[in-house]
Amino acid sequence: MAAPDLFRDLVAHCKEYGFVFPSSEIYDGLGAVYDYGHNGVELKNNIRDYWWRSMVHVHENIVGLDAAIFMHPTVWKASGHVDAFQDPLIDNRDSKKRYRADTLVEDFLTRLEEKMEKEIERARKRFGERFDEAFFRKTNARIQELEQQLNTVRQRLQEALEANDWGALRQLIDDCGIVDPVSGTRNWTEVRQFNLMFATQLGAVSGESDTVYLRPETAQGIYVNFLNVQKTSRLKIPFGIAQVGKAFRNEIVARQFIFRMREFEQMEMQFFVRPGTEQYWYEEWKQRRMAWHRRLGFSHEYYRFKDHLKLAHYAKAACDIEFRFPFGYKELEGIHSRGDYDLSNHQKYSGKKLQYFDPDLGDSYVPYVVETSIGLDRMVLAVLSAAYCEEEVPTAEEGEQATRVVLKLPAILAPVKVAVLPLVARDGLPEAARKIFDRLKLMVHCHYEEKDTIGRRYRRQDAIGTPFAITIDQQTISDETVTLRYRDTMHQDRIPVRAVEQIVQEKLDWRQWLA
Ligand code: GAP
């Protein structure tokens, strides 16, 4: 299926099956704000759980925190967000649409990359087994030309962003001939800066000093609590503090469903290390986080590393784990080496010491920080887009095929783990099924359903990604067996009722995902 079609179908599927709804939909929605329905909440909770267990429970030296969303306003002065948390924006005068200027150039770069890939694919087909990709890349004139253009534009973008040179960025947009995807014109305004933080007032009297911000990242709650946590948990460096919570950004471009939201959830871990060891830990966390993604079992081709062209104001080194979304490779998670930027600034602005006494060195210092930061909602979108399949399957009619939509979710993330389905709603089958359901529901999230044909019920469970279905039929009454149906293969096994709980437990054992 073409990628834009996949994305459109996925968005529709999310609404139809109770994963994600536009916020305040009866009032025509609110830009880039979304609500989660029952299946969406379950999926989100499961992803959060997978992250929390992998980061906090599996690592003896990582502990949790849940800091408030509101923080003292000086936190955001010290963190640099008041002065530097800005995006370059540009408007198109014809469509009246607003864009992030750097994103327009990045999308242009992606299109160049896609052109190169197409040339290579064409050549691969032409030459068949004799095709040598490295040689082709080195010698083909068209590829050489595209590569040179790619490098030049990338270099100019990096220079413009590093120097905050918005004139140069505007010139680059002109030179690349970038047109507005809506109006198709090049009638652009100048590039301007835009701060992404939402401000509000604390208390009844408004004034400059009462301005508080909705946090744009959860990390600062960890930094200001660094010593509280270290002392109460009696942690020795290196150690980490993990947190999951809401963050808010007044995003300029917010047109990609739950990819870029104005209210979203982050799962962040700040790892405090001895200065001089940060590069080691930065590399280590890059590998560990990539392994976390790959353990879910989707093709490795969905993931790649990408170094940041422009470092955030706090970062010394930074890269993204990018995911191949239906609209191309985009950032899913960031790994940042933040040095002592945050702790030193909080020390300066608060006048309080934020130092760690290292018993091994017999000395105190401000630790360096390596951060892993992933958007929970973005992870929901990544998982859904990799899991969504439309496939042809045989029907009950001889030789006939039908399309089934199935979410091939990792079992541990599926909103519902087991569907318990009596074949018909009579002959004692509902009673036998309820008995099984009442025991299973104490173990995992199950769904009981007796309405409709069994085929339709299977399709509905496939569509929400339920990995297992237990079907109770007449044979169950006579020999105490049921069928266990597997979502992906649609294969069915006959198993004894007394084995159901153990089998379900084995299939959903967390150890398979955490080890
Ligand atoms: N504390 C570091 C930090 O916030 P970031 O790269 O700005 O770094 C980290 O954000 C992650 O948060 C991103 O990789 C992305 O998954 C998620 N994220 C950022 N902005 C988002 C938005 N507007 N909507 C959804 N997720 C977002």
Coordinates of C-alpha atoms and ligand atoms in Angstrom, one line a residue:
M1 CA 0.0 0.0 0.0
A2 CA 1.3 3.5 -0.8
A3 CA 2.5 5.3 2.3
P4 CA 0.0 8.2 2.2
D5 CA -2.8 5.7 1.9
L6 CA -1.5 3.7 4.8
F7 CA -1.3 6.8 7.0
R8 CA -4.9 7.9 6.0
D9 CA -6.2 4.3 6.7
L10 CA -4.3 4.1 10.0
V11 CA -5.8 7.4 11.2
A12 CA -9.3 6.3 10.3
H13 CA -8.7 2.9 11.9
C14 CA -7.5 4.5 15.1
K15 CA -10.8 6.4 15.4
E16 CA -13.1 3.5 14.3
Y17 CA -11.6 1.0 16.8
G18 CA -11.3 3.4 19.8
F19 CA -7.6 4.1 19.8
V20 CA -7.4 7.9 19.2
F21 CA -10.0 10.6 18.8
P22 CA -9.5 14.3 17.9
S23 CA -9.9 16.4 21.1
S24 CA -13.2 18.2 21.5
E25 CA -14.4 16.8 18.2
I26 CA -17.9 18.0 18.4
Y27 CA -16.5 21.5 18.3
D28 CA -14.4 20.6 15.2
G29 CA -11.3 19.6 17.3
L30 CA -8.4 21.5 18.7
G31 CA -5.2 21.6 16.6
A32 CA -2.7 18.9 17.5
V33 CA -4.5 17.8 20.6
Y34 CA -5.9 14.2 20.8
D35 CA -7.8 11.9 23.2
Y36 CA -7.2 8.2 23.6
G37 CA -10.1 5.7 23.6
H38 CA -10.2 2.4 25.5
N39 CA -7.8 0.5 23.2
G40 CA -5.5 3.5 22.9
V41 CA -5.2 3.9 26.7
E42 CA -4.5 0.2 27.0
L43 CA -1.8 0.3 24.3
K44 CA -0.3 3.4 25.8
N45 CA -0.2 1.9 29.3
N46 CA 1.5 -1.2 28.0
I47 CA 4.2 0.8 26.2
R48 CA 4.7 2.8 29.3
D49 CA 4.9 -0.4 31.3
Y50 CA 7.4 -1.9 28.9
W51 CA 9.6 1.2 29.2
W52 CA 9.3 1.5 33.0
R53 CA 10.1 -2.2 33.6
S54 CA 13.1 -2.1 31.1
M55 CA 14.5 1.1 32.5
V56 CA 13.7 1.0 36.2
H57 CA 13.0 -2.5 37.3
V58 CA 15.8 -4.1 35.2
H59 CA 18.4 -1.6 36.2
E60 CA 19.3 -1.6 39.9
N61 CA 20.8 1.9 39.6
I62 CA 17.8 3.6 38.0
V63 CA 14.9 4.9 40.2
G64 CA 11.6 6.7 39.4
L65 CA 10.3 10.1 40.0
D66 CA 7.0 11.9 39.3
A67 CA 7.6 15.7 39.4
A68 CA 4.8 18.3 39.1
I69 CA 4.1 19.9 35.7
F70 CA 4.3 23.4 37.1
M71 CA 7.7 24.4 38.3
H72 CA 9.2 27.6 39.7
P73 CA 9.5 30.1 36.7
T74 CA 13.3 30.5 37.3
V75 CA 13.7 26.8 36.3
W76 CA 13.0 27.7 32.7
K77 CA 15.4 30.7 32.8
A78 CA 18.1 28.4 34.2
S79 CA 17.4 25.7 31.7
G80 CA 17.7 28.1 28.8
H81 CA 14.2 27.5 27.6
V82 CA 13.0 31.1 28.1
D83 CA 15.8 32.4 25.8
A84 CA 16.6 29.5 23.5
F85 CA 13.6 27.1 23.1
Q86 CA 12.6 28.6 19.8
D87 CA 11.9 27.3 16.3
P88 CA 12.4 29.3 13.1
L89 CA 9.0 29.8 11.4
I90 CA 8.0 31.0 8.0
D91 CA 4.6 31.7 6.4
N92 CA 3.4 31.3 2.9
R93 CA 1.5 34.4 1.9
D94 CA -0.8 32.6 -0.6
S95 CA -1.9 29.6 1.5
K96 CA -1.5 31.5 4.8
K97 CA 0.0 28.3 6.2
R98 CA 2.8 28.5 8.8
Y99 CA 5.8 26.1 8.6
R100 CA 9.0 25.4 10.5
A101 CA 11.7 26.7 8.1
D102 CA 14.2 24.0 9.0
T103 CA 11.6 21.3 8.5
L104 CA 10.9 22.5 5.0
V105 CA 14.5 22.0 4.1
E106 CA 14.7 18.6 5.9
D107 CA 11.7 17.5 3.9
F108 CA 13.5 18.6 0.7
L109 CA 16.5 16.5 1.8
T110 CA 14.3 13.5 2.4
R111 CA 12.9 13.9 -1.1
L112 CA 16.5 14.0 -2.5
E113 CA 17.3 10.8 -0.6
E114 CA 14.1 9.1 -1.9
K115 CA 15.1 10.1 -5.5
M116 CA 18.5 8.4 -4.9
E117 CA 16.9 5.3 -3.6
K118 CA 14.6 5.1 -6.6
E119 CA 17.6 5.4 -9.0
I120 CA 19.3 2.6 -7.1
E121 CA 16.2 0.4 -7.1
R122 CA 15.8 0.9 -10.8
A123 CA 19.4 -0.2 -11.4
R124 CA 19.0 -3.2 -9.1
K125 CA 16.1 -4.4 -11.2
R126 CA 18.0 -3.7 -14.4
F127 CA 21.2 -5.5 -13.5
G128 CA 19.7 -8.3 -11.3
E129 CA 22.2 -10.5 -9.5
R130 CA 25.2 -8.7 -11.0
F131 CA 24.2 -5.4 -9.3
D132 CA 27.0 -3.9 -7.1
E133 CA 25.4 -1.1 -5.1
A134 CA 28.7 0.4 -3.8
F135 CA 30.2 0.6 -7.4
F136 CA 27.0 2.1 -8.8
R137 CA 26.9 4.8 -6.1
K138 CA 30.5 5.7 -6.9
T139 CA 30.2 5.8 -10.7
N140 CA 26.7 6.8 -11.7
A141 CA 26.6 10.4 -12.7
R142 CA 23.0 11.0 -11.6
I143 CA 23.7 9.6 -8.1
Q144 CA 26.9 11.6 -7.9
E145 CA 24.9 14.8 -8.7
L146 CA 22.2 14.1 -6.2
E147 CA 24.7 13.2 -3.5
Q148 CA 26.6 16.5 -4.0
Q149 CA 23.4 18.5 -3.8
L150 CA 22.4 16.6 -0.7
N151 CA 25.7 17.3 1.0
T152 CA 25.7 21.0 0.0
V153 CA 22.1 21.6 1.3
R154 CA 22.8 19.6 4.5
Q155 CA 25.9 21.7 5.2
R156 CA 24.2 25.0 4.5
L157 CA 21.3 24.0 6.8
Q158 CA 23.7 23.0 9.6
E159 CA 25.6 26.3 9.3
A160 CA 22.5 28.4 9.3
L161 CA 21.0 26.7 12.3
E162 CA 24.2 26.7 14.3
A163 CA 24.6 30.5 13.7
N164 CA 20.9 31.2 14.1
D165 CA 21.2 32.9 10.8
W166 CA 17.6 33.1 9.6
G167 CA 18.5 35.2 6.5
A168 CA 20.7 32.3 5.3
L169 CA 17.9 29.8 6.1
R170 CA 15.5 31.9 4.0
Q171 CA 18.0 32.0 1.2
L172 CA 18.4 28.2 1.3
I173 CA 14.7 27.8 0.9
D174 CA 14.8 30.1 -2.1
D175 CA 17.8 28.4 -3.6
C176 CA 16.3 24.9 -3.2
G177 CA 13.2 26.2 -5.0
I178 CA 11.0 24.8 -2.1
V179 CA 7.3 25.4 -2.7
D180 CA 4.4 25.4 -0.3
P181 CA 2.8 22.0 -0.5
V182 CA -0.6 23.6 -0.2
S183 CA -0.4 26.6 -2.6
G184 CA 2.4 25.4 -4.7
T185 CA 4.0 28.9 -4.6
R186 CA 7.3 30.3 -3.4
N187 CA 5.7 33.4 -1.9
W188 CA 7.4 33.1 1.5
T189 CA 7.8 35.6 4.3
E190 CA 11.0 36.2 6.2
V191 CA 12.0 33.5 8.8
R192 CA 11.2 34.5 12.4
Q193 CA 11.8 33.0 15.9
F194 CA 9.0 31.6 17.9
N195 CA 9.1 30.4 21.6
L196 CA 7.4 27.1 22.0
M197 CA 6.5 27.3 25.7
F198 CA 2.9 27.8 26.9
A199 CA 2.7 30.5 29.7
T200 CA -0.1 30.9 32.2
Q201 CA -0.6 32.8 35.5
L202 CA -0.3 31.3 38.9
G203 CA -2.8 32.6 41.6
A204 CA -5.4 35.3 41.3
V205 CA -3.3 38.4 40.6
S206 CA -1.6 38.5 37.2
G207 CA 1.8 40.0 36.6
E208 CA 5.1 39.3 35.2
S209 CA 6.4 37.5 38.4
D210 CA 3.4 35.1 38.5
T211 CA 4.0 33.7 35.0
V212 CA 4.5 30.0 35.1
Y213 CA 5.1 27.7 32.2
L214 CA 3.6 24.3 31.2
R215 CA 6.8 22.2 31.2
P216 CA 8.1 21.6 27.6
E217 CA 10.2 18.6 28.8
T218 CA 10.0 16.5 31.9
A219 CA 13.8 16.5 32.4
Q220 CA 14.0 19.6 34.5
G221 CA 11.9 18.1 37.3
I222 CA 14.6 15.4 37.5
Y223 CA 17.5 17.9 37.7
V224 CA 16.0 20.0 40.4
N225 CA 15.3 16.9 42.5
F226 CA 18.7 15.3 41.7
L227 CA 20.0 15.5 45.3
N228 CA 16.7 14.6 47.0
V229 CA 16.6 11.4 44.9
Q230 CA 20.3 10.5 45.2
K231 CA 20.3 10.9 49.0
T232 CA 17.0 9.2 49.7
S233 CA 17.7 6.3 47.4
R234 CA 21.3 6.1 48.5
L235 CA 22.6 6.0 44.9
K236 CA 26.2 6.0 43.8
I237 CA 27.3 7.4 40.4
P238 CA 26.6 6.2 37.7
F239 CA 22.9 6.2 38.4
G240 CA 19.7 7.2 36.6
I241 CA 16.3 8.9 37.4
A242 CA 13.4 8.0 35.2
Q243 CA 10.1 9.8 34.7
V244 CA 7.0 9.6 32.6
G245 CA 4.8 12.6 32.3
K246 CA 3.0 15.2 30.2
A247 CA 4.9 17.9 28.3
F248 CA 3.5 20.9 26.4
R249 CA 4.8 22.7 23.3
N250 CA 3.1 25.3 21.2
E251 CA 4.3 23.5 18.0
I252 CA 4.2 25.6 14.8
V253 CA 3.8 22.6 12.5
A254 CA 1.3 20.1 13.8
R255 CA -0.2 18.2 11.0
Q256 CA 0.9 14.7 11.5
F257 CA -1.7 13.2 13.8
I258 CA -0.1 12.1 17.2
F259 CA 3.4 12.5 15.8
R260 CA 3.7 16.2 16.7
M261 CA 1.2 17.2 19.4
R262 CA 0.9 20.3 21.6
E263 CA 0.2 18.2 24.7
F264 CA 2.0 14.9 24.8
E265 CA 3.8 12.5 27.1
Q266 CA 7.5 11.9 27.5
M267 CA 9.4 8.9 28.9
E268 CA 12.8 10.4 30.0
M269 CA 15.7 9.0 31.9
Q270 CA 18.6 11.2 33.1
F271 CA 21.8 9.2 33.7
F272 CA 24.3 10.9 36.1
V273 CA 27.9 10.1 35.4
R274 CA 31.4 11.1 36.4
P275 CA 32.8 13.8 34.1
G276 CA 35.1 12.2 31.5
T277 CA 32.9 9.1 31.2
E278 CA 30.0 10.7 29.4
Q279 CA 31.1 9.6 25.9
Y280 CA 31.2 5.9 27.1
W281 CA 27.7 6.2 28.6
Y282 CA 26.4 8.1 25.6
E283 CA 27.4 5.2 23.3
E284 CA 26.2 2.7 25.8
W285 CA 22.7 4.2 26.0
K286 CA 22.5 4.6 22.2
Q287 CA 23.0 0.8 22.0
R288 CA 20.7 -0.1 24.9
R289 CA 17.8 2.0 23.6
M290 CA 18.1 0.7 20.1
A291 CA 18.0 -2.9 21.5
W292 CA 14.8 -1.9 23.5
H293 CA 13.1 -1.0 20.2
R294 CA 14.3 -4.0 18.3
R295 CA 13.2 -6.4 21.0
L296 CA 9.6 -5.7 19.9
G297 CA 10.2 -7.8 16.9
F298 CA 9.5 -5.4 14.0
S299 CA 11.9 -5.4 11.0
H300 CA 15.3 -3.8 11.8
E301 CA 14.8 -1.6 8.8
Y302 CA 12.3 0.5 10.7
Y303 CA 15.1 2.0 12.8
R304 CA 18.2 4.0 12.2
F305 CA 20.4 6.4 14.1
K306 CA 20.8 10.0 13.0
D307 CA 23.2 12.5 14.4
H308 CA 21.7 15.9 15.1
L309 CA 22.6 18.6 12.6
K310 CA 21.8 21.3 15.1
L311 CA 22.5 20.6 18.8
A312 CA 19.9 21.8 21.3
H313 CA 21.1 24.6 23.5
Y314 CA 21.9 22.1 26.3
A315 CA 23.6 19.3 24.3
K316 CA 27.2 18.4 23.7
A317 CA 26.4 15.5 21.5
A318 CA 23.0 14.2 20.4
C319 CA 21.4 11.7 18.1
D320 CA 18.0 10.4 17.3
I321 CA 16.7 6.9 16.9
E322 CA 14.6 7.5 13.8
F323 CA 11.6 5.3 12.9
R324 CA 10.3 4.8 9.4
F325 CA 6.8 6.3 9.8
P326 CA 4.4 6.2 6.9
F327 CA 5.6 9.7 6.0
G328 CA 9.3 8.8 6.1
Y329 CA 12.1 8.4 8.7
K330 CA 11.5 10.7 11.6
E331 CA 12.8 11.1 15.2
L332 CA 11.3 8.7 17.6
E333 CA 13.7 9.0 20.5
G334 CA 16.6 11.4 21.3
I335 CA 19.8 10.5 23.2
H336 CA 21.6 13.5 24.4
S337 CA 24.9 14.1 26.2
R338 CA 24.0 17.2 28.2
G339 CA 27.3 17.6 30.2
D340 CA 26.8 19.6 33.4
Y341 CA 24.8 22.3 31.5
D342 CA 21.5 21.9 33.5
L343 CA 22.9 21.1 37.0
S344 CA 25.4 23.9 36.8
N345 CA 22.9 26.4 35.7
H346 CA 20.4 25.4 38.4
Q347 CA 23.3 25.7 40.9
K348 CA 24.0 29.2 39.6
Y349 CA 20.3 30.4 39.5
S350 CA 19.2 28.8 42.8
G351 CA 22.4 29.5 44.8
K352 CA 22.2 25.9 46.1
K353 CA 24.9 23.3 45.7
L354 CA 24.1 20.5 43.3
Q355 CA 27.2 18.4 43.8
Y356 CA 27.8 14.8 44.3
F357 CA 30.4 13.6 46.8
D358 CA 32.2 10.7 45.0
P359 CA 33.5 8.4 47.7
D360 CA 35.8 6.6 45.2
L361 CA 37.6 9.9 44.4
G362 CA 37.1 11.5 47.8
D363 CA 36.0 14.7 46.0
S364 CA 32.8 16.5 45.0
Y365 CA 31.7 17.5 41.5
V366 CA 28.7 18.4 39.4
P367 CA 27.8 15.2 37.5
Y368 CA 27.5 15.0 33.8
V369 CA 24.2 13.8 32.3
V370 CA 23.3 11.5 29.5
E371 CA 19.6 11.6 28.7
T372 CA 17.3 9.2 26.8
S373 CA 14.0 10.8 25.8
I374 CA 11.2 9.3 23.9
G375 CA 7.7 10.5 23.2
L376 CA 5.1 8.0 24.4
D377 CA 2.5 9.1 21.9
R378 CA 5.1 9.0 19.1
M379 CA 5.9 5.5 20.2
V380 CA 2.1 4.6 20.0
L381 CA 2.1 5.9 16.4
A382 CA 5.3 4.0 15.5
V383 CA 4.0 0.7 16.9
L384 CA 0.6 1.1 15.2
S385 CA 2.1 1.9 11.9
A386 CA 4.5 -1.1 11.9
A387 CA 1.7 -3.4 13.1
Y388 CA -1.1 -2.3 10.7
C389 CA -1.6 -4.8 7.9
E390 CA -4.3 -5.3 5.3
E391 CA -4.1 -8.9 3.9
E392 CA -6.1 -11.2 1.7
V393 CA -7.4 -14.2 3.6
P394 CA -9.7 -17.2 2.5
T395 CA -13.3 -17.0 3.4
A396 CA -15.7 -19.8 4.3
E397 CA -16.9 -19.8 0.7
E398 CA -14.8 -22.1 -1.5
G399 CA -12.1 -20.2 -3.4
E400 CA -13.2 -16.7 -2.1
Q401 CA -10.9 -14.2 -0.6
A402 CA -11.6 -11.2 1.7
T403 CA -9.4 -8.4 3.1
R404 CA -8.8 -8.5 6.8
V405 CA -7.2 -5.6 8.7
V406 CA -5.0 -6.9 11.4
L407 CA -2.7 -5.2 13.9
K408 CA 0.3 -7.4 14.4
L409 CA 1.2 -5.9 17.7
P410 CA 3.8 -7.6 20.0
A411 CA 1.6 -9.6 22.4
I412 CA 2.8 -7.7 25.4
L413 CA 1.6 -4.4 24.0
A414 CA -1.8 -5.5 22.7
P415 CA -4.7 -3.7 24.3
V416 CA -6.6 -7.0 24.8
K417 CA -4.5 -10.2 25.2
V418 CA -7.2 -12.9 25.0
A419 CA -10.7 -12.9 23.5
V420 CA -13.0 -15.5 25.0
L421 CA -15.7 -16.4 22.5
P422 CA -18.5 -19.0 22.8
L423 CA -19.2 -20.3 19.3
V424 CA -23.0 -19.8 19.8
A425 CA -25.0 -18.1 22.6
R426 CA -26.8 -21.3 23.6
D427 CA -26.4 -24.9 24.7
G428 CA -24.4 -24.0 27.8
L429 CA -21.5 -22.5 25.8
P430 CA -21.8 -19.0 27.3
E431 CA -21.7 -20.4 30.8
A432 CA -18.6 -22.5 30.0
A433 CA -16.9 -19.5 28.4
R434 CA -17.7 -17.2 31.3
K435 CA -16.1 -19.6 33.7
I436 CA -12.8 -19.4 31.6
F437 CA -13.1 -15.6 31.2
D438 CA -13.7 -15.0 34.9
R439 CA -10.4 -16.7 35.8
L440 CA -8.4 -15.3 32.9
K441 CA -9.5 -11.7 33.5
L442 CA -7.6 -11.8 36.8
M443 CA -4.4 -12.5 34.9
V444 CA -4.5 -10.3 31.8
H445 CA -6.9 -7.9 30.0
C446 CA -9.5 -10.1 28.3
H447 CA -12.6 -9.6 26.2
Y448 CA -15.8 -11.7 26.3
E449 CA -18.2 -11.6 23.4
E450 CA -21.0 -13.8 22.2
K451 CA -22.8 -11.6 19.6
D452 CA -22.3 -12.0 15.8
T453 CA -20.8 -14.8 13.8
I454 CA -17.5 -16.2 15.0
G455 CA -15.8 -14.9 11.8
R456 CA -16.9 -11.4 12.4
R457 CA -15.8 -11.6 16.1
Y458 CA -12.3 -12.8 15.0
R459 CA -12.1 -9.9 12.5
R460 CA -12.9 -7.4 15.2
Q461 CA -10.2 -8.8 17.5
D462 CA -7.7 -8.9 14.6
A463 CA -8.4 -5.2 14.0
I464 CA -7.5 -4.3 17.6
G465 CA -4.5 -6.6 17.7
T466 CA -5.7 -9.3 20.1
P467 CA -3.0 -12.0 19.8
F468 CA -5.1 -15.0 21.1
A469 CA -8.7 -16.1 21.0
I470 CA -10.2 -19.0 23.0
T471 CA -13.3 -20.4 21.3
I472 CA -15.7 -22.6 23.3
D473 CA -17.8 -25.0 21.2
Q474 CA -20.0 -28.1 21.7
Q475 CA -16.9 -30.3 22.0
T476 CA -15.9 -28.2 25.0
I477 CA -18.9 -29.5 26.9
S478 CA -18.1 -33.1 26.1
D479 CA -14.3 -33.3 26.4
E480 CA -13.2 -30.1 28.3
T481 CA -11.1 -28.7 25.4
V482 CA -11.2 -25.4 23.6
T483 CA -9.5 -23.9 20.5
L484 CA -6.7 -21.5 20.8
R485 CA -6.5 -19.2 17.7
Y486 CA -3.4 -17.2 16.8
R487 CA -4.0 -13.8 15.3
D488 CA -1.1 -13.6 12.8
T489 CA -1.3 -17.1 11.3
M490 CA -5.0 -17.7 12.1
H491 CA -3.9 -21.2 13.0
Q492 CA -6.0 -23.0 15.7
D493 CA -4.8 -25.6 18.3
R494 CA -7.1 -27.7 20.3
I495 CA -6.1 -27.5 24.0
P496 CA -7.5 -28.7 27.3
V497 CA -9.4 -26.1 29.4
R498 CA -7.1 -26.8 32.3
A499 CA -4.1 -25.8 30.2
V500 CA -5.5 -22.4 29.1
E501 CA -4.1 -20.3 32.0
Q502 CA -0.6 -21.8 31.9
I503 CA -0.4 -21.3 28.1
V504 CA -1.5 -17.7 28.3
Q505 CA 0.9 -17.1 31.1
E506 CA 3.8 -18.5 29.0
K507 CA 2.9 -16.6 25.9
L508 CA 2.7 -13.3 27.8
D509 CA 5.7 -13.8 30.0
W510 CA 7.5 -10.4 30.4
R511 CA 10.9 -12.2 30.5
Q512 CA 10.7 -12.6 26.7
W513 CA 10.7 -8.8 26.3
L514 CA 13.0 -7.8 29.2
A515 CA 15.8 -10.4 29.1
Ligands
GAP1 N1 14.4 16.4 27.3 C1 14.9 16.3 25.9 C2 13.8 16.6 25.0 O1 12.7 16.9 25.3 P1 13.3 16.4 22.4 O2 14.1 15.8 21.3 O3 12.8 17.8 22.3 O4 14.2 16.3 23.7 C3 12.2 14.1 23.1 O5 12.0 15.5 22.7 C4 11.2 13.3 22.5 O6 9.9 13.7 22.8 C5 11.2 13.2 20.9 O7 12.1 12.3 20.4 C6 9.8 12.8 20.6 O8 9.6 11.4 20.7 C7 9.0 13.5 21.7 N2 8.4 14.7 21.3 C8 9.0 15.9 21.2 N3 8.1 16.9 20.8 C9 6.9 16.2 20.6 C10 5.6 16.6 20.2 N4 5.3 17.9 19.9 N5 4.6 15.7 20.1 C11 4.9 14.4 20.4 N6 6.1 13.9 20.8 C12 7.1 14.8 20.9

